[in-house]
mmCIF file of C-alpha atoms in Angstrom:
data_model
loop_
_atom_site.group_PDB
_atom_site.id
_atom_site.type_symbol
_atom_site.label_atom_id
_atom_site.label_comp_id
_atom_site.label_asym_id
_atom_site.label_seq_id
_atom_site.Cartn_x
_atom_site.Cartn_y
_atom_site.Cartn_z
ATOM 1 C CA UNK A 1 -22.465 -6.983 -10.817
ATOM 2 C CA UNK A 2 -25.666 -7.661 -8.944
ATOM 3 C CA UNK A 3 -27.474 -4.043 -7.747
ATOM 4 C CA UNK A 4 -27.985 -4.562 -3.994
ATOM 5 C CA UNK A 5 -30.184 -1.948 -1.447
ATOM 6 C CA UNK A 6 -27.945 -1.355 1.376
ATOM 7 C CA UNK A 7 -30.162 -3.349 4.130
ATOM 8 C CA UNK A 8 -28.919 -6.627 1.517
ATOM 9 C CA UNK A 9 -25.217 -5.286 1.958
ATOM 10 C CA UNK A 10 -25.915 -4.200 5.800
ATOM 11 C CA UNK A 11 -26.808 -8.132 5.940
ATOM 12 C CA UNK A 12 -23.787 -9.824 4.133
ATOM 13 C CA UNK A 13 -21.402 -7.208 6.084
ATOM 14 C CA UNK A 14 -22.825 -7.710 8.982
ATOM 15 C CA UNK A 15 -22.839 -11.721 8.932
ATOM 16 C CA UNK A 16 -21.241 -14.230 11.513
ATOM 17 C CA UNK A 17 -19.154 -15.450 8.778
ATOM 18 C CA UNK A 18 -15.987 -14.067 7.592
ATOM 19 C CA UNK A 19 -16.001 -15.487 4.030
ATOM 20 C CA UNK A 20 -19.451 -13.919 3.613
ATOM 21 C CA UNK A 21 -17.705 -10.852 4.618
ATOM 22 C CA UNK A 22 -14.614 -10.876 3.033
ATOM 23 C CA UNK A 23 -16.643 -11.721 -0.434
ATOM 24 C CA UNK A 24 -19.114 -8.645 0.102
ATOM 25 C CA UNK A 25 -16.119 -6.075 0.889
ATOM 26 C CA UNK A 26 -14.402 -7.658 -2.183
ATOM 27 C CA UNK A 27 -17.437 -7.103 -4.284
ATOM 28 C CA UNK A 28 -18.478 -3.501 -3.147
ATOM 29 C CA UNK A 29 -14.500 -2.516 -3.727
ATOM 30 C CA UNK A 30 -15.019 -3.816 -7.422
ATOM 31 C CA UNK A 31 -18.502 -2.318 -7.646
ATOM 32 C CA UNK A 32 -18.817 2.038 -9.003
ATOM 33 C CA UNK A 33 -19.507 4.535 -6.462
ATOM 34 C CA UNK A 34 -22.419 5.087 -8.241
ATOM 35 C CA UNK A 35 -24.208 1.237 -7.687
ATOM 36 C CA UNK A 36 -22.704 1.584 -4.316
ATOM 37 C CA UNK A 37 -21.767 4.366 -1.742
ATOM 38 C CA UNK A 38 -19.596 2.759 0.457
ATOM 39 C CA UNK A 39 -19.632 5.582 2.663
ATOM 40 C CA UNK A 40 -23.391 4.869 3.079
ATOM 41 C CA UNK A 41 -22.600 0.871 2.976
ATOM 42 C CA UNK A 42 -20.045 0.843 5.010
ATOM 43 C CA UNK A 43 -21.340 2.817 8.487
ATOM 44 C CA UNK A 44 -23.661 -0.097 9.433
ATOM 45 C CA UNK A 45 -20.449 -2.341 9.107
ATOM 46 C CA UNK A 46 -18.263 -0.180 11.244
ATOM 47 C CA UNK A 47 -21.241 0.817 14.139
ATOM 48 C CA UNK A 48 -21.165 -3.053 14.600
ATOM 49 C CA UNK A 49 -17.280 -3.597 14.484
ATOM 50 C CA UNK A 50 -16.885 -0.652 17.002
ATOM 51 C CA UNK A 51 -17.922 -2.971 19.776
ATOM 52 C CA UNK A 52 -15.782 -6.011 18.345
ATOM 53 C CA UNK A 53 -13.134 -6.471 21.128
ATOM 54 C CA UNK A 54 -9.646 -7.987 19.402
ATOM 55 C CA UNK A 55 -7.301 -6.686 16.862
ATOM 56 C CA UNK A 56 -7.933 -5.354 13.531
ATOM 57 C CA UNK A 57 -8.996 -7.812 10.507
ATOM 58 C CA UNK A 58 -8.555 -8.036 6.821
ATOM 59 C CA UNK A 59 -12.176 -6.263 6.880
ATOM 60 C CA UNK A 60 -10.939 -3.140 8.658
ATOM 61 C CA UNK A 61 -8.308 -2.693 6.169
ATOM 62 C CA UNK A 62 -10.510 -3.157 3.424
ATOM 63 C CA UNK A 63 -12.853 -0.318 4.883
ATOM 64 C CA UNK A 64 -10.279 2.154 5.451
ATOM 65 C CA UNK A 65 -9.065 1.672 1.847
ATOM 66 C CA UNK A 66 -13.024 2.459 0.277
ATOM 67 C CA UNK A 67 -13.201 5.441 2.912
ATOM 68 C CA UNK A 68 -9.739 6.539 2.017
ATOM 69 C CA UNK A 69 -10.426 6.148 -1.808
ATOM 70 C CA UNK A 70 -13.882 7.881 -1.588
ATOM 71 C CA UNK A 71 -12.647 10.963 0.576
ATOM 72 C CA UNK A 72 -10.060 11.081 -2.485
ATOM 73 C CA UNK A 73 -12.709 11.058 -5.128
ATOM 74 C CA UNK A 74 -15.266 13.983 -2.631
ATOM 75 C CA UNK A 75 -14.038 15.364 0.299
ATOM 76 C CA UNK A 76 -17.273 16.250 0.981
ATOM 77 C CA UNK A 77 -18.510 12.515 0.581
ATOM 78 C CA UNK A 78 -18.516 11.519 4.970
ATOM 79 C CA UNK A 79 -16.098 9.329 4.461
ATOM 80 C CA UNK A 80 -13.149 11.273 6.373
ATOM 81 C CA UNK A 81 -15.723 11.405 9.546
ATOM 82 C CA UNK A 82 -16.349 7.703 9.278
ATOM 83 C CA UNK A 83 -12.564 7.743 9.406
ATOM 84 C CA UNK A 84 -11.878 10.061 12.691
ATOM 85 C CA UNK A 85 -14.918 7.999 14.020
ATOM 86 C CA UNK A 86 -14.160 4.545 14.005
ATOM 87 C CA UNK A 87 -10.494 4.418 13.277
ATOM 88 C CA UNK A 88 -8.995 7.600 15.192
ATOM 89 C CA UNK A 89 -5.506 6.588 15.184
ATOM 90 C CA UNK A 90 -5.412 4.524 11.949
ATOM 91 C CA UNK A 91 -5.766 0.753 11.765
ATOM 92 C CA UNK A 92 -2.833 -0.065 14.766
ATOM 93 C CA UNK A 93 -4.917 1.382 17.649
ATOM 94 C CA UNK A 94 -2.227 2.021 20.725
ATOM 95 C CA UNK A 95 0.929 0.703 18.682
ATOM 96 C CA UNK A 96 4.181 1.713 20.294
ATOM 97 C CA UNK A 97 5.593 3.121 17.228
ATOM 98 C CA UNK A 98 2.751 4.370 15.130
ATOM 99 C CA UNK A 99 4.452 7.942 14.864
ATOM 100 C CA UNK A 100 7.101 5.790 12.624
ATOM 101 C CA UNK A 101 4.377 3.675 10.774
ATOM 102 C CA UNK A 102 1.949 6.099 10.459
ATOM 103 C CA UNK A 103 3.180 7.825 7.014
ATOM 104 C CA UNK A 104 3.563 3.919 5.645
ATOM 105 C CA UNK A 105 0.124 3.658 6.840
ATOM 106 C CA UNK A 106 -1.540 6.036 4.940
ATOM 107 C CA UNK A 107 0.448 4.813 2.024
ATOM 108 C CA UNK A 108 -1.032 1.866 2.197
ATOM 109 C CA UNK A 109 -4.985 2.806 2.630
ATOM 110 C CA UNK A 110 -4.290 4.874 -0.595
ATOM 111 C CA UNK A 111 -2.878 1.344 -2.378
ATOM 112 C CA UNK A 112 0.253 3.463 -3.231
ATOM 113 C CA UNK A 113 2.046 0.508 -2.917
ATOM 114 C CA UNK A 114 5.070 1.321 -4.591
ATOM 115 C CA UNK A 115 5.854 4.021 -2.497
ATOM 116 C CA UNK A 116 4.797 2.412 0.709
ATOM 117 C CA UNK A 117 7.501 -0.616 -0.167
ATOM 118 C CA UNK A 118 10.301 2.499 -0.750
ATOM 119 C CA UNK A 119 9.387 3.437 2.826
ATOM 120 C CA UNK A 120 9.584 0.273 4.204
ATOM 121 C CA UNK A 121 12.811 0.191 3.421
ATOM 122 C CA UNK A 122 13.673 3.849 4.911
ATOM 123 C CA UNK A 123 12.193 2.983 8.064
ATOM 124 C CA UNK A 124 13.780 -0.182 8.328
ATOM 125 C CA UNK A 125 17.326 1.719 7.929
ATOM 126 C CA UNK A 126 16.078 4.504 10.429
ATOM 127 C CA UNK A 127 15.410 1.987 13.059
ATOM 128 C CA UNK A 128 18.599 -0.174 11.923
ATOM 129 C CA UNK A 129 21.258 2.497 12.946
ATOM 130 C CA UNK A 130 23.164 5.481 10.933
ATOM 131 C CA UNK A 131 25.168 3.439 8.823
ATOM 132 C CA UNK A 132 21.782 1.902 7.506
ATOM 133 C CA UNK A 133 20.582 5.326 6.864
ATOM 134 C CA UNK A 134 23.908 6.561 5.380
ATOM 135 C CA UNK A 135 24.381 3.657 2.586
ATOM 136 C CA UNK A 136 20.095 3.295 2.196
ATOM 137 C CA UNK A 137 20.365 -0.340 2.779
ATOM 138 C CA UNK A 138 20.269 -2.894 5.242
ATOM 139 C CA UNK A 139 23.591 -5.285 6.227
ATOM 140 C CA UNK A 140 22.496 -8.488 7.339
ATOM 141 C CA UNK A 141 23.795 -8.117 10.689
ATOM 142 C CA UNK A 142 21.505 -5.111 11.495
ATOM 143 C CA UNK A 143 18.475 -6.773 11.093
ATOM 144 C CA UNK A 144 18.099 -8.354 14.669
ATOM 145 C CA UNK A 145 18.641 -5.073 15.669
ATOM 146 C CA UNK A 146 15.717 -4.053 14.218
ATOM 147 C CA UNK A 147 12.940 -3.497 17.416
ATOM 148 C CA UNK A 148 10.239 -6.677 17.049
ATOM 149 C CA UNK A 149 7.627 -3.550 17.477
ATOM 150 C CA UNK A 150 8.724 -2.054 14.808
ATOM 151 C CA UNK A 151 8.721 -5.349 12.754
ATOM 152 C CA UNK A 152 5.391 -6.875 13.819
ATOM 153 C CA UNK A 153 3.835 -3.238 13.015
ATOM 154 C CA UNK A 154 5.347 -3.467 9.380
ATOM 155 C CA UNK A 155 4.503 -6.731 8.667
ATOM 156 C CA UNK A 156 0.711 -5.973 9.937
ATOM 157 C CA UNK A 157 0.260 -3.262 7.762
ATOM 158 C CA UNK A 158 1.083 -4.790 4.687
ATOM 159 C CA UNK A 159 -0.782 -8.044 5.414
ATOM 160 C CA UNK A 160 -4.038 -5.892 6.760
ATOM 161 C CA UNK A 161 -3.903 -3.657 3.799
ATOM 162 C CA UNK A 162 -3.385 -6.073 1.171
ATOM 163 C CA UNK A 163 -6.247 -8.863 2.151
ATOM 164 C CA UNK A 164 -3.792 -11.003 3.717
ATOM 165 C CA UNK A 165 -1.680 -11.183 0.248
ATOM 166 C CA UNK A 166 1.209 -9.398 1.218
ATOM 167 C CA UNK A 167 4.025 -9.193 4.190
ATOM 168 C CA UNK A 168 6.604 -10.684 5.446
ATOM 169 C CA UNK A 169 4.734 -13.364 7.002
ATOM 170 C CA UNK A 170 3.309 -14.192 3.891
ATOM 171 C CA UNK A 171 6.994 -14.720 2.425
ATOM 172 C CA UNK A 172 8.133 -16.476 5.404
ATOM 173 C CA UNK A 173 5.141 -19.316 5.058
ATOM 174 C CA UNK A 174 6.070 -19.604 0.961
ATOM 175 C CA UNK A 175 9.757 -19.984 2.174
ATOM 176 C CA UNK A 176 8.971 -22.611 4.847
ATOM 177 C CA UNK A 177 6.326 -24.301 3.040
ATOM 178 C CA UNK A 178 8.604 -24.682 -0.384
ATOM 179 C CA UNK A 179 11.578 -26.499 1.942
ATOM 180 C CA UNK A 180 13.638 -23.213 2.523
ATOM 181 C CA UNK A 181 14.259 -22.947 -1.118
ATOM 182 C CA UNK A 182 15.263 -19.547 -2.509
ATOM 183 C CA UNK A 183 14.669 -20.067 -6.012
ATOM 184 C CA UNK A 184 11.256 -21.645 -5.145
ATOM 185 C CA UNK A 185 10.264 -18.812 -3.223
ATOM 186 C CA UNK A 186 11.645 -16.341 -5.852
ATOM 187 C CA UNK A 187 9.960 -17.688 -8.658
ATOM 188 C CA UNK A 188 6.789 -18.051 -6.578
ATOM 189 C CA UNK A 189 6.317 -14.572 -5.553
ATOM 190 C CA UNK A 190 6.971 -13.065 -8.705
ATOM 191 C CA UNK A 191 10.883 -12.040 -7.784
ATOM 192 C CA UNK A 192 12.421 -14.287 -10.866
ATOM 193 C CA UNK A 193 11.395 -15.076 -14.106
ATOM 194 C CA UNK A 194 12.992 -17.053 -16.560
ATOM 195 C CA UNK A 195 15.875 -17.638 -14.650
ATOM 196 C CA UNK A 196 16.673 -13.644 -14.338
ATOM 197 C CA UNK A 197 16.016 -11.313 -11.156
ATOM 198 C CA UNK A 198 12.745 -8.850 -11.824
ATOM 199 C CA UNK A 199 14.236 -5.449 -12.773
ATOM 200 C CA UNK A 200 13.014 -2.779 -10.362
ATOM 201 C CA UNK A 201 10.280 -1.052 -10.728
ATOM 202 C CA UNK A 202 8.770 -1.898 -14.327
ATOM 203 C CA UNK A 203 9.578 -5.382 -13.949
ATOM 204 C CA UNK A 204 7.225 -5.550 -10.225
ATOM 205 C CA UNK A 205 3.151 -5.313 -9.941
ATOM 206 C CA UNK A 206 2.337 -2.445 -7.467
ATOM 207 C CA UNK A 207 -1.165 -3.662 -7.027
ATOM 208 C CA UNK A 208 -3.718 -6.417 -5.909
ATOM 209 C CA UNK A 209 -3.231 -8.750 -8.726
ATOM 210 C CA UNK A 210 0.517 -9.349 -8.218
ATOM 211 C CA UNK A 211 1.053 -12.432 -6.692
ATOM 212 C CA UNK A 212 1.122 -13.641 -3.202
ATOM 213 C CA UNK A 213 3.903 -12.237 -1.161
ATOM 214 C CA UNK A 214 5.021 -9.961 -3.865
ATOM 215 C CA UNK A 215 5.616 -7.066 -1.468
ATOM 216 C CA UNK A 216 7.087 -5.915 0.353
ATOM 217 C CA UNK A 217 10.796 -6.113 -1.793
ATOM 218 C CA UNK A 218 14.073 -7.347 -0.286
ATOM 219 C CA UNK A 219 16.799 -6.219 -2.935
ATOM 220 C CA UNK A 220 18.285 -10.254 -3.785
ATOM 221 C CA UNK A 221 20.882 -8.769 -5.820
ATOM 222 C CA UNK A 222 23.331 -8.476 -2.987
ATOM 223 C CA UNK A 223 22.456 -12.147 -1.519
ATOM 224 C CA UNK A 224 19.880 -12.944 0.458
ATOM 225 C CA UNK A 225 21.123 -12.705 3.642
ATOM 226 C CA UNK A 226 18.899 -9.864 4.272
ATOM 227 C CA UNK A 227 16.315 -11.781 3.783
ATOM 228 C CA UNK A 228 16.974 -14.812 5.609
ATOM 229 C CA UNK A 229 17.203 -12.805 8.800
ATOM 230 C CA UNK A 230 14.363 -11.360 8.531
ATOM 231 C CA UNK A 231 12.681 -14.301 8.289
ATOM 232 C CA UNK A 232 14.898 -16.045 11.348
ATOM 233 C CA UNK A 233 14.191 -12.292 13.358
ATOM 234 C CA UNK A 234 13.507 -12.995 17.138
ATOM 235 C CA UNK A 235 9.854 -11.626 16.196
ATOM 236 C CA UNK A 236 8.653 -15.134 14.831
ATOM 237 C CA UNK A 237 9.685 -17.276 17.789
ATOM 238 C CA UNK A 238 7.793 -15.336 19.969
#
């Protein structure tokens, strides 16, 4: 990896172009706390996105990660005040439901994505009804009662904290995109392999280099009605 001074990262983090962006957070996440701090790295970064109007981006996710994974490795390493400074209520600023997606949110910016999938599916049955929290699963008919908010805030956390790799969204374009066909969209994100379901959890990647719209899971062993209406959900005809 190339040794950079932070006013050469403050530069590529800083620039008007996203790829430039995207490949310097991809690089300093790769690179050892000890060639570079991104606590230190990072604050230029975030003093600039601060007065960014819009939503959150790939690159905010990113940062919370490195903060999240340095205040891990040293509390006492600034990266929890970068945190409360620039990203006070987590990554979905004024969301309607964060006090539901705020434990699957901090899943996430650890990369604990294992877990954060098992609580997908617990707050999906929460929101679905009793029944859905009774038997631990979804019916297909209680999806579309599922609140879009709650939805849209699900699907954005997994695509913001997975560099646009994983979410709903994600599965819904490889669905489309493949003709609507199940097996091509199984085999494509990694859900079948050799003509044989993945066996849960050994058989699944719980990390960055699984492949695209891997995660979050939809159990397929019951049908994949589930699926199908979460992909036909009055959230993506909005």
């Amino acid at each position: 990896m190339t040794l950079r001074s932070p006013e050469e990262w403050a530069e590529l983090l800083c620039s008007n172009k996203e790829s430039t962006q995207m490949a310097a957070m991809r690089e300093l996440r790769q690179a050892s706390p000890d060639q570079a701090n991104p606590v230190v790295i990072l604050k230029p970064f975030l003093q600039g996105r601060s007065a960014v109007a819009g939503l959150a981006s790939l690159l905010d996710g990113m940062a919370i990660q490195m903060l999240t994974a340095a205040q891990t490795r040293d509390e006492a390493s600034g990266a929890a005040e970068l945190l409360r400074q620039f990203y006070p209520e987590g990554i979905l600023q004024g969301h309607p439901d964060r006090g539901i997606l705020l434990p699957l949110q901090e899943l996430l910016a650890q990369q604990s994505y294992q877990h954060a999938d098992a609580l997908t599916t617990q707050i999906l049955c929460r929101v679905a009804g009793e029944g859905a929290v009774d038997r631990a699963w979804l019916y297909f008919t209680e999806v579309r009662t599922i609140p879009k908010t709650v939805l849209a805030g699900i699907d954005q956390l997994w695509w913001l904290f997975s560099e646009g790799k994983f979410s709903y969204r994600v599965q819904r374009q490889i669905w489309l995109s493949g003709g609507k066909s199940w097996e091509r969209l199984w085999a494509q994100i990694g859900w079948k392999k050799s003509g044989s379901f993945t066996r849960y959890p050994g058989g699944f990647t719980w990390d960055l280099t699984a492949p695209r719209g891997h995660l979050p899971l939809t159990n397929q062993l019951r049908g994949n009605k589930v699926l199908l209406e979460l992909f036909s959900h009055p959230l993506w005809q909005d």
